[in-house]
Amino acid sequence: MPSSLQLHRINPINHTACDTVDFPHRPPKLTWVCPVSADISVPETALHLHTHAVGANQCCSAVVQAITAPVDTVWSVVRRFDKPQAYKHFLKSCNVIVGHGDVGTLREVRVVSGLPAESSTERLEILDDEKHVMSFSVVGGHHRLHNYQSVTTLHAAPPPSGGGCGHRTVVVESYVVDIPQGNSTDDTFAFVGTIVKCNLQSLAQIAENLSKNVAIKSP
């Protein structure tokens, strides 16, 4: 039998707390959303990670990037919580302020000029080297993307049907974030989506170059 998670990958799942009890201060209604398209082959365990609780003034989406490189090569770049600027070119620096790279570590990143932000303080929520999962949340800083949470998962993909490289990786990055005051949902999707897409395209270029360099050095 298909799981309820699979059944609701396209349509949001509505869960309203305290349906039968009238509390004076009812908690806000949340919608559980998995923004990963059903066209993307992702393990159900990963879909669970990409399912976010989305409030009334929030939006949620996902970006998918195929990379012609092994999962381990891509992961070696993604897992560096202390060095996101290696592929996130909108960041100019990163300073770990609490922790040593394990869950709970805090980093402060500085943003390049030209964006409506100066800095962001971020907490590492998940770092799973076996399943290739990273998640972080924004907990402070000077920016407009409040309550931003991101989950990134990596998945080995079969080679193209027409042949070619045998090592391919699919990267899925989903996020949920508050819609900034004065902006629409579409504005927020466009802004955040552009940044995430640019980051993943940069990641693809870096990982593919690393993979090519390894292949050249191999006997």
Tab-separated table of C-alpha atoms in Angstrom:
chain	number	residue	atom	x	y	z
A	1	MET	CA	0.000	0.000	0.000
A	2	PRO	CA	1.401	3.447	-0.856
A	3	SER	CA	2.279	5.558	2.127
A	4	SER	CA	0.335	8.706	2.997
A	5	LEU	CA	3.506	10.698	2.392
A	6	GLN	CA	3.659	9.533	-1.202
A	7	LEU	CA	-0.023	10.255	-1.696
A	8	HIS	CA	0.414	13.845	-0.585
A	9	ARG	CA	3.554	14.796	-2.454
A	10	ILE	CA	1.632	17.108	-4.750
A	11	ASN	CA	-1.258	18.304	-2.590
A	12	PRO	CA	-0.418	19.802	0.816
A	13	ILE	CA	-1.339	17.822	3.923
A	14	ASN	CA	-3.522	19.784	6.326
A	15	HIS	CA	-3.211	19.135	10.052
A	16	THR	CA	-5.128	21.505	12.318
A	17	ALA	CA	-4.211	21.280	15.971
A	18	CYS	CA	-7.006	21.044	18.616
A	19	ASP	CA	-9.926	20.564	16.221
A	20	THR	CA	-12.414	19.675	18.957
A	21	VAL	CA	-11.327	21.869	21.872
A	22	ASP	CA	-11.879	25.607	21.837
A	23	PHE	CA	-8.776	27.162	23.382
A	24	PRO	CA	-8.671	30.944	23.809
A	25	HIS	CA	-5.315	31.108	22.001
A	26	ARG	CA	-5.521	28.559	19.231
A	27	PRO	CA	-2.102	27.682	17.755
A	28	PRO	CA	-1.595	28.770	14.153
A	29	LYS	CA	-2.724	26.356	11.486
A	30	LEU	CA	0.157	24.567	9.771
A	31	THR	CA	0.158	22.787	6.442
A	32	TRP	CA	2.611	19.939	5.937
A	33	VAL	CA	4.112	20.268	2.472
A	34	CYS	CA	6.546	18.092	0.535
A	35	PRO	CA	7.586	20.316	-2.396
A	36	VAL	CA	9.545	17.582	-4.203
A	37	SER	CA	7.868	16.709	-7.499
A	38	ALA	CA	6.606	13.166	-7.966
A	39	ASP	CA	8.719	13.076	-11.145
A	40	ILE	CA	11.880	13.023	-9.012
A	41	SER	CA	13.008	9.599	-7.826
A	42	VAL	CA	13.785	10.127	-4.147
A	43	PRO	CA	13.685	7.530	-1.338
A	44	GLU	CA	10.706	7.843	0.980
A	45	THR	CA	13.006	8.496	3.929
A	46	ALA	CA	14.297	11.559	2.097
A	47	LEU	CA	10.771	12.719	1.272
A	48	HIS	CA	10.050	12.718	4.986
A	49	LEU	CA	13.007	15.051	5.521
A	50	HIS	CA	11.783	17.361	2.757
A	51	THR	CA	8.298	17.642	4.304
A	52	HIS	CA	8.006	21.004	6.050
A	53	ALA	CA	5.446	22.541	8.397
A	54	VAL	CA	4.409	25.696	6.563
A	55	GLY	CA	2.578	28.545	8.285
A	56	ALA	CA	0.125	31.013	6.771
A	57	ASN	CA	2.795	33.634	6.078
A	58	GLN	CA	5.446	31.224	4.815
A	59	CYS	CA	6.340	29.577	1.537
A	60	CYS	CA	8.061	26.314	0.725
A	61	SER	CA	9.738	24.982	-2.398
A	62	ALA	CA	12.495	22.698	-3.655
A	63	VAL	CA	15.224	22.848	-6.282
A	64	VAL	CA	16.716	19.783	-7.968
A	65	GLN	CA	20.146	19.653	-9.625
A	66	ALA	CA	21.700	16.742	-11.535
A	67	ILE	CA	25.488	16.519	-11.263
A	68	THR	CA	27.838	14.355	-13.320
A	69	ALA	CA	29.979	13.269	-10.395
A	70	PRO	CA	29.880	10.567	-7.701
A	71	VAL	CA	27.828	11.181	-4.571
A	72	ASP	CA	30.918	11.116	-2.352
A	73	THR	CA	32.572	13.846	-4.406
A	74	VAL	CA	29.526	16.098	-4.237
A	75	TRP	CA	29.079	15.384	-0.543
A	76	SER	CA	32.668	16.376	0.215
A	77	VAL	CA	31.722	19.922	-0.805
A	78	VAL	CA	28.211	20.080	0.661
A	79	ARG	CA	29.098	18.740	4.115
A	80	ARG	CA	31.531	21.577	4.879
A	81	PHE	CA	29.283	23.575	7.189
A	82	ASP	CA	32.314	25.708	7.990
A	83	LYS	CA	32.900	26.660	4.351
A	84	PRO	CA	29.616	27.241	2.490
A	85	GLN	CA	31.224	29.990	0.410
A	86	ALA	CA	33.118	27.256	-1.455
A	87	TYR	CA	30.087	26.955	-3.733
A	88	LYS	CA	27.630	29.564	-2.453
A	89	HIS	CA	28.992	32.576	-4.273
A	90	PHE	CA	26.599	35.041	-2.624
A	91	LEU	CA	28.563	34.504	0.596
A	92	LYS	CA	31.947	36.140	1.080
A	93	SER	CA	33.002	34.650	4.425
A	94	CYS	CA	32.031	32.220	7.170
A	95	ASN	CA	33.037	32.116	10.819
A	96	VAL	CA	32.129	29.226	13.132
A	97	ILE	CA	31.129	30.842	16.424
A	98	VAL	CA	29.941	27.800	18.418
A	99	GLY	CA	30.793	24.121	18.005
A	100	HIS	CA	33.150	22.014	15.951
A	101	GLY	CA	31.096	21.004	12.918
A	102	ASP	CA	28.687	18.670	14.684
A	103	VAL	CA	24.923	19.157	15.063
A	104	GLY	CA	24.257	22.365	16.977
A	105	THR	CA	27.242	24.201	15.517
A	106	LEU	CA	26.584	27.878	14.798
A	107	ARG	CA	28.146	29.823	11.950
A	108	GLU	CA	27.968	33.454	10.944
A	109	VAL	CA	28.124	34.093	7.224
A	110	ARG	CA	28.699	37.451	5.566
A	111	VAL	CA	26.804	38.249	2.385
A	112	VAL	CA	28.275	39.921	-0.697
A	113	SER	CA	27.222	43.487	-1.434
A	114	GLY	CA	24.214	44.079	-3.638
A	115	LEU	CA	21.829	41.809	-1.727
A	116	PRO	CA	19.269	42.955	0.879
A	117	ALA	CA	21.280	41.362	3.694
A	118	GLU	CA	24.509	41.757	5.617
A	119	SER	CA	24.920	38.603	7.665
A	120	SER	CA	23.165	35.430	8.748
A	121	THR	CA	23.607	33.271	11.842
A	122	GLU	CA	22.862	29.633	11.049
A	123	ARG	CA	22.556	26.444	13.094
A	124	LEU	CA	23.487	22.979	11.823
A	125	GLU	CA	20.447	20.752	12.359
A	126	ILE	CA	21.398	17.532	10.524
A	127	LEU	CA	24.699	16.197	9.215
A	128	ASP	CA	24.423	12.557	8.134
A	129	ASP	CA	27.523	11.314	6.319
A	130	GLU	CA	25.984	7.906	5.650
A	131	LYS	CA	22.708	9.094	4.111
A	132	HIS	CA	24.180	12.330	2.697
A	133	VAL	CA	21.790	14.714	4.428
A	134	MET	CA	22.474	18.252	5.635
A	135	SER	CA	20.029	20.674	7.200
A	136	PHE	CA	20.444	24.111	8.713
A	137	SER	CA	18.204	26.844	10.069
A	138	VAL	CA	18.671	30.595	10.229
A	139	VAL	CA	18.548	31.786	13.840
A	140	GLY	CA	19.753	35.390	13.577
A	141	GLY	CA	21.575	38.004	11.568
A	142	HIS	CA	20.747	41.056	9.479
A	143	HIS	CA	18.585	39.908	6.558
A	144	ARG	CA	14.962	39.505	5.469
A	145	LEU	CA	14.701	35.715	5.284
A	146	HIS	CA	13.395	35.010	8.763
A	147	ASN	CA	12.796	31.445	9.994
A	148	TYR	CA	14.571	30.034	6.948
A	149	GLN	CA	15.116	26.274	7.135
A	150	SER	CA	16.861	24.209	4.482
A	151	VAL	CA	17.281	20.478	3.895
A	152	THR	CA	19.693	19.113	1.280
A	153	THR	CA	19.865	15.444	0.298
A	154	LEU	CA	22.116	13.687	-2.225
A	155	HIS	CA	21.122	10.600	-4.182
A	156	ALA	CA	23.049	8.368	-6.570
A	157	ALA	CA	21.389	8.340	-9.993
A	158	PRO	CA	21.621	5.754	-12.778
A	159	PRO	CA	23.661	6.712	-15.865
A	160	PRO	CA	21.795	8.260	-18.817
A	161	SER	CA	19.993	5.789	-21.067
A	162	GLY	CA	22.117	6.924	-24.002
A	163	GLY	CA	25.351	6.082	-22.207
A	164	GLY	CA	27.962	8.414	-20.818
A	165	CYS	CA	29.372	8.894	-17.358
A	166	GLY	CA	28.433	6.148	-14.921
A	167	HIS	CA	28.546	8.384	-11.845
A	168	ARG	CA	25.706	10.838	-11.417
A	169	THR	CA	24.204	12.532	-8.385
A	170	VAL	CA	20.834	14.163	-7.872
A	171	VAL	CA	20.816	16.958	-5.296
A	172	VAL	CA	17.508	18.014	-3.759
A	173	GLU	CA	17.376	21.170	-1.662
A	174	SER	CA	14.087	22.194	-0.087
A	175	TYR	CA	13.347	25.182	2.089
A	176	VAL	CA	10.660	26.949	4.084
A	177	VAL	CA	10.847	30.656	4.936
A	178	ASP	CA	8.724	33.561	6.123
A	179	ILE	CA	7.399	35.831	3.390
A	180	PRO	CA	9.019	39.232	4.086
A	181	GLN	CA	6.702	42.117	4.872
A	182	GLY	CA	5.881	44.023	1.709
A	183	ASN	CA	6.660	41.067	-0.564
A	184	SER	CA	4.394	38.507	-2.175
A	185	THR	CA	4.726	34.744	-2.239
A	186	ASP	CA	5.852	34.955	-5.870
A	187	ASP	CA	8.484	37.550	-4.961
A	188	THR	CA	9.867	35.264	-2.273
A	189	PHE	CA	9.856	32.197	-4.520
A	190	ALA	CA	11.695	34.121	-7.227
A	191	PHE	CA	14.332	35.555	-4.882
A	192	VAL	CA	15.088	32.454	-2.825
A	193	GLY	CA	14.725	30.105	-5.781
A	194	THR	CA	17.255	32.093	-7.807
A	195	ILE	CA	19.808	31.956	-4.992
A	196	VAL	CA	19.355	28.219	-4.415
A	197	LYS	CA	19.546	27.458	-8.145
A	198	CYS	CA	22.726	29.490	-8.526
A	199	ASN	CA	24.250	27.726	-5.520
A	200	LEU	CA	23.460	24.270	-6.890
A	201	GLN	CA	24.709	25.139	-10.368
A	202	SER	CA	27.962	26.295	-8.785
A	203	LEU	CA	28.093	23.086	-6.746
A	204	ALA	CA	27.668	21.061	-9.942
A	205	GLN	CA	30.543	22.844	-11.662
A	206	ILE	CA	32.880	22.415	-8.687
A	207	ALA	CA	32.023	18.749	-8.100
A	208	GLU	CA	32.307	17.872	-11.784
A	209	ASN	CA	35.728	19.535	-11.968
A	210	LEU	CA	36.855	17.631	-8.865
A	211	SER	CA	35.648	14.388	-10.412
A	212	LYS	CA	37.484	15.085	-13.679
A	213	ASN	CA	40.709	15.871	-11.822
A	214	VAL	CA	40.504	12.580	-9.938
A	215	ALA	CA	39.899	10.701	-13.191
A	216	ILE	CA	42.942	12.338	-14.811
A	217	LYS	CA	45.192	11.391	-11.895
A	218	SER	CA	43.951	7.801	-11.756
A	219	PRO	CA	46.194	5.263	-13.581
